[in-house]
CSV table of C-alpha atoms in Angstrom, one decimal:
chain,number,residue,atom,x,y,z
A,159,MET,CA,3.9,-34.2,2.2
A,160,ARG,CA,3.4,-30.2,3.7
A,161,ARG,CA,2.9,-31.0,7.5
A,162,ALA,CA,5.8,-33.9,7.3
A,163,SER,CA,7.9,-30.9,6.0
A,164,THR,CA,6.8,-28.4,8.5
A,165,LYS,CA,6.8,-30.8,11.3
A,166,ARG,CA,10.2,-31.7,10.0
A,167,ALA,CA,11.4,-27.8,9.6
A,168,ARG,CA,10.3,-27.2,13.2
A,169,ALA,CA,11.8,-29.7,15.3
A,170,SER,CA,15.3,-29.0,13.2
A,171,ALA,CA,14.3,-25.5,14.7
A,172,VAL,CA,14.7,-26.4,17.9
A,173,LYS,CA,16.9,-28.7,18.1
A,174,SER,CA,19.4,-26.2,16.4
A,175,ALA,CA,18.8,-23.2,19.1
A,176,VAL,CA,19.5,-25.9,21.8
A,177,ALA,CA,22.8,-27.2,19.7
A,178,ALA,CA,23.7,-23.0,19.8
A,179,THR,CA,23.1,-22.7,23.6
A,180,LEU,CA,22.9,-25.4,25.9
A,181,ALA,CA,24.9,-28.2,24.0
A,182,THR,CA,27.8,-25.6,23.7
A,183,ALA,CA,31.2,-27.9,25.0
A,184,SER,CA,31.8,-28.3,21.5
A,185,LEU,CA,32.0,-24.9,19.7
A,186,ALA,CA,33.7,-23.9,23.3
A,187,ALA,CA,36.8,-26.3,22.2
A,188,MET,CA,37.0,-24.7,19.4
A,189,SER,CA,37.4,-21.7,20.4
A,190,PRO,CA,40.9,-19.6,21.9
A,191,PRO,CA,41.3,-19.1,25.5
A,192,ALA,CA,41.5,-15.1,24.8
A,193,VAL,CA,37.9,-15.3,23.6
A,194,ALA,CA,36.3,-17.6,26.4
A,195,HIS,CA,33.2,-15.4,27.8
A,196,PRO,CA,29.6,-16.2,28.0
A,197,HIS,CA,27.2,-16.4,24.7
A,198,VAL,CA,24.3,-17.5,27.1
A,199,TRP,CA,23.0,-15.7,30.5
A,200,VAL,CA,20.8,-17.8,32.4
A,201,ASN,CA,19.7,-16.5,36.3
A,202,VAL,CA,19.5,-19.6,38.8
A,203,GLU,CA,16.6,-20.1,41.1
A,204,THR,CA,17.1,-23.3,43.2
A,205,THR,CA,15.2,-24.8,46.2
A,206,VAL,CA,16.8,-27.3,48.3
A,207,MET,CA,14.1,-30.4,48.6
A,208,TYR,CA,14.2,-32.0,52.0
A,209,ASP,CA,12.1,-35.3,52.9
A,210,ALA,CA,12.1,-37.4,56.0
A,211,GLY,CA,14.4,-35.5,57.4
A,212,LYS,CA,17.0,-35.8,54.3
A,213,VAL,CA,18.0,-33.4,51.1
A,214,ALA,CA,16.6,-35.2,48.5
A,215,GLY,CA,17.1,-33.3,45.2
A,216,PHE,CA,17.6,-30.0,44.0
A,217,LYS,CA,14.5,-28.0,42.3
A,218,HIS,CA,15.8,-26.0,39.7
A,219,ARG,CA,14.7,-23.2,38.1
A,220,TRP,CA,17.0,-21.4,34.8
A,221,THR,CA,15.6,-18.1,33.4
A,222,PHE,CA,16.9,-17.5,30.0
A,223,ASP,CA,18.3,-14.0,28.8
A,224,ASP,CA,16.1,-12.6,26.3
A,225,MET,CA,18.2,-13.0,23.1
A,226,TYR,CA,18.2,-16.6,23.6
A,227,THR,CA,14.5,-16.7,24.3
A,228,ALA,CA,13.8,-15.1,20.8
A,229,MET,CA,15.8,-17.9,19.1
A,230,ALA,CA,14.1,-20.6,21.0
A,231,VAL,CA,10.7,-19.9,20.7
A,232,GLN,CA,10.4,-19.5,16.5
A,233,GLY,CA,8.0,-21.5,15.4
A,234,LEU,CA,6.4,-22.7,18.1
A,235,ASP,CA,3.0,-20.6,18.8
A,236,LYS,CA,1.6,-23.4,16.7
A,237,ASN,CA,-1.8,-21.6,17.1
A,238,GLY,CA,-0.8,-18.0,16.6
A,239,ASP,CA,-1.9,-16.7,19.9
A,240,ASN,CA,1.4,-15.2,20.3
A,241,VAL,CA,1.6,-17.3,23.8
A,242,TYR,CA,3.7,-19.8,23.9
A,243,SER,CA,2.0,-22.6,25.8
A,244,ARG,CA,3.5,-25.4,27.9
A,245,ASP,CA,2.4,-27.8,25.8
A,246,GLU,CA,4.1,-26.0,22.5
A,247,LEU,CA,7.4,-25.7,24.4
A,248,ALA,CA,7.2,-29.4,25.7
A,249,GLU,CA,9.6,-30.2,22.5
A,250,LEU,CA,11.9,-27.6,23.4
A,251,ALA,CA,11.7,-29.0,27.2
A,252,GLN,CA,12.4,-32.2,26.4
A,253,VAL,CA,15.1,-31.4,24.0
A,254,ASN,CA,16.6,-29.2,26.5
A,255,ILE,CA,16.7,-32.1,29.0
A,256,ASP,CA,18.0,-34.0,26.3
A,257,GLY,CA,21.5,-32.0,26.0
A,258,LEU,CA,21.8,-31.4,29.5
A,259,LYS,CA,22.3,-35.1,30.5
A,260,ASP,CA,25.8,-34.7,28.7
A,261,PHE,CA,27.0,-31.8,31.1
A,262,ASP,CA,25.6,-33.4,34.1
A,263,PHE,CA,23.1,-30.7,34.3
A,264,PHE,CA,25.6,-28.1,34.8
A,265,THR,CA,25.1,-28.9,38.7
A,266,TYR,CA,28.1,-30.5,41.0
A,267,ALA,CA,27.3,-31.6,44.8
A,268,ARG,CA,29.5,-32.8,46.7
A,269,ILE,CA,30.1,-34.0,50.7
A,270,LYS,CA,33.7,-33.0,51.5
A,271,ASP,CA,36.0,-34.3,48.8
A,272,ALA,CA,33.6,-36.8,47.8
A,273,PRO,CA,31.1,-36.3,44.8
A,274,VAL,CA,27.5,-36.5,45.8
A,275,LYS,CA,25.8,-38.5,42.4
A,276,LEU,CA,22.3,-37.5,41.0
A,277,ALA,CA,19.7,-39.1,39.7
A,278,PRO,CA,17.8,-38.6,36.2
A,279,PRO,CA,15.9,-35.4,36.7
A,280,LYS,CA,12.2,-35.4,36.6
A,281,ASP,CA,9.2,-32.7,36.7
A,282,TYR,CA,11.0,-31.0,33.7
A,283,TRP,CA,8.5,-28.0,31.8
A,284,LEU,CA,9.2,-24.7,30.2
A,285,GLU,CA,7.4,-21.1,31.1
A,286,HIS,CA,7.8,-18.5,28.9
A,287,LYS,CA,6.5,-15.4,31.0
A,288,ASP,CA,7.2,-11.3,30.4
A,289,GLY,CA,9.4,-12.1,28.0
A,290,VAL,CA,11.7,-14.5,28.7
A,291,LEU,CA,11.7,-18.7,28.7
A,292,SER,CA,12.6,-20.6,32.0
A,293,LEU,CA,13.2,-24.0,32.1
A,294,ASN,CA,11.9,-26.0,35.6
A,295,PHE,CA,13.3,-29.1,36.7
A,296,THR,CA,13.9,-31.7,39.4
A,297,LEU,CA,17.0,-33.3,40.0
A,298,PRO,CA,17.3,-36.3,42.7
A,299,ILE,CA,19.5,-36.9,44.6
A,300,ALA,CA,20.5,-40.8,44.2
A,301,GLU,CA,20.9,-41.4,47.9
A,302,PRO,CA,19.5,-38.9,49.4
A,303,VAL,CA,21.6,-36.8,52.3
A,304,PRO,CA,20.9,-36.5,56.3
A,305,ALA,CA,20.4,-32.9,56.8
A,306,GLU,CA,22.8,-32.7,59.1
A,307,THR,CA,25.7,-34.0,57.1
A,308,GLU,CA,28.6,-31.7,57.5
A,309,GLY,CA,30.5,-30.7,54.1
A,310,PHE,CA,27.7,-30.8,52.1
A,311,GLU,CA,28.0,-28.2,49.0
A,312,PHE,CA,26.8,-27.7,46.1
A,313,ALA,CA,27.1,-25.4,42.8
A,314,VAL,CA,25.9,-24.9,39.2
A,315,TYR,CA,27.8,-23.3,36.1
A,316,ASP,CA,29.5,-24.1,33.0
A,317,GLN,CA,33.0,-24.9,33.8
A,318,THR,CA,34.2,-23.5,30.0
A,319,PHE,CA,32.1,-20.2,30.7
A,320,PHE,CA,30.5,-20.4,27.5
A,321,ILE,CA,27.2,-20.5,29.7
A,322,ALA,CA,27.2,-17.8,32.4
A,323,PHE,CA,25.1,-18.8,35.9
A,324,ASP,CA,23.9,-16.0,37.7
A,325,LEU,CA,22.2,-16.5,41.4
A,326,ALA,CA,19.2,-14.6,40.9
A,327,LYS,CA,19.3,-11.4,43.0
A,328,GLU,CA,16.5,-11.8,45.2
A,329,ASN,CA,16.1,-15.3,47.0
A,330,PRO,CA,17.8,-17.6,44.5
A,331,ILE,CA,18.0,-20.3,47.5
A,332,ARG,CA,15.4,-22.0,49.1
A,333,LEU,CA,14.8,-24.6,51.6
A,334,SER,CA,11.2,-26.7,50.6
A,335,GLU,CA,8.9,-27.7,53.1
A,336,GLY,CA,9.7,-30.5,55.7
A,337,ALA,CA,13.6,-29.0,55.8
A,338,PRO,CA,14.9,-30.2,59.4
A,339,ALA,CA,14.6,-26.8,62.0
A,340,GLY,CA,17.8,-24.9,62.0
A,341,CYS,CA,18.7,-26.3,58.3
A,342,SER,CA,20.5,-22.9,56.4
A,343,ALA,CA,21.7,-22.3,53.3
A,344,VAL,CA,24.9,-19.9,52.9
A,345,VAL,CA,26.4,-18.7,49.8
A,346,GLY,CA,30.0,-18.3,50.0
A,347,ASN,CA,32.1,-15.4,49.0
A,348,ALA,CA,34.2,-15.8,46.2
A,349,ASP,CA,37.5,-15.9,47.3
A,350,LYS,CA,36.4,-19.1,49.3
A,351,ASP,CA,34.1,-20.4,46.4
A,352,LEU,CA,36.6,-20.3,43.5
A,353,ALA,CA,38.9,-22.4,46.3
A,354,ASP,CA,35.9,-24.9,46.7
A,355,LEU,CA,35.1,-24.9,43.3
A,356,GLN,CA,38.5,-26.0,42.4
A,357,LYS,CA,38.1,-28.7,45.5
A,358,LEU,CA,34.9,-29.8,43.8
A,359,ASN,CA,36.5,-30.2,40.5
A,360,ASP,CA,39.0,-32.3,42.0
A,361,ALA,CA,36.1,-34.5,43.5
A,362,PHE,CA,34.8,-34.5,40.6
A,363,GLY,CA,38.3,-36.5,39.3
A,364,GLY,CA,39.0,-32.9,37.4
A,365,GLN,CA,36.8,-34.1,34.5
A,366,MET,CA,35.2,-30.5,35.2
A,367,THR,CA,38.0,-28.4,33.8
A,368,ALA,CA,39.5,-31.1,31.5
A,369,GLY,CA,39.8,-31.4,28.0
A,370,ASN,CA,40.2,-28.3,26.4
A,371,ALA,CA,41.8,-24.4,26.6
A,372,ASN,CA,38.6,-22.5,28.0
A,373,GLU,CA,37.3,-25.1,30.2
A,374,GLY,CA,38.2,-24.0,33.5
A,375,SER,CA,37.1,-20.2,33.2
A,376,GLY,CA,34.0,-20.6,34.6
A,377,LEU,CA,35.0,-21.6,38.2
A,378,GLY,CA,36.1,-17.6,38.9
A,379,TYR,CA,32.2,-16.9,38.5
A,380,ALA,CA,30.1,-19.7,40.0
A,381,SER,CA,29.0,-19.3,43.5
A,382,THR,CA,29.2,-22.4,46.2
A,383,VAL,CA,26.0,-22.9,48.4
A,384,HIS,CA,26.9,-24.4,51.8
A,385,LEU,CA,24.0,-26.8,53.0
A,386,SER,CA,24.1,-27.3,57.1
A,387,CYS,CA,21.6,-28.3,60.1
A,388,ALA,CA,22.1,-28.3,63.6
A,389,LYS,CA,22.0,-31.6,65.1
A,390,THR,CA,19.9,-32.7,67.6
């Protein structure tokens, strides 16, 4: 009985930690516009995946702030060695991914005015290093896009600004092995980003800024990544 009770308590703690961060839209909806501000900070590193001359997906590494980390890992060091192994973090990684499904993994891609559909995530796991958690996962593109396609761009952000996604300071966007020669990823400037993100929102039928008073707050704090390749 004690073992079952401990297991239930640990699962409850894991779910509570994630509910306070990744599954936050309902909380943000109850907040008045004046108090819209981030409660969790995430540094984003993304590798654009290429395969057979096409953009095949996005490999994300999201590093959470130390306050969220401290809350999320409570009770997860099962063997008491002060090290959080991948196995010990597996349940939390699964809960993270399950919660992110409802928010399209905060990843929005488009080709000009048409949204790009993403497939379910794969290869997801958590790492605890230097006192912070990093969520690693790959989001395949449902139908890979030829690398030379014009107008292909993506952004990672929370429209409610409950979670602040910032590009890592050093080399945040990379191209994978297999990227055709002449391909590049350029992070847009702030003014153009906002215009691009508003277009991106329109491309998704306005669903990114509909439904509560704070939605849309995150648009002004996101960066758009523009992908291009020289035509051969």
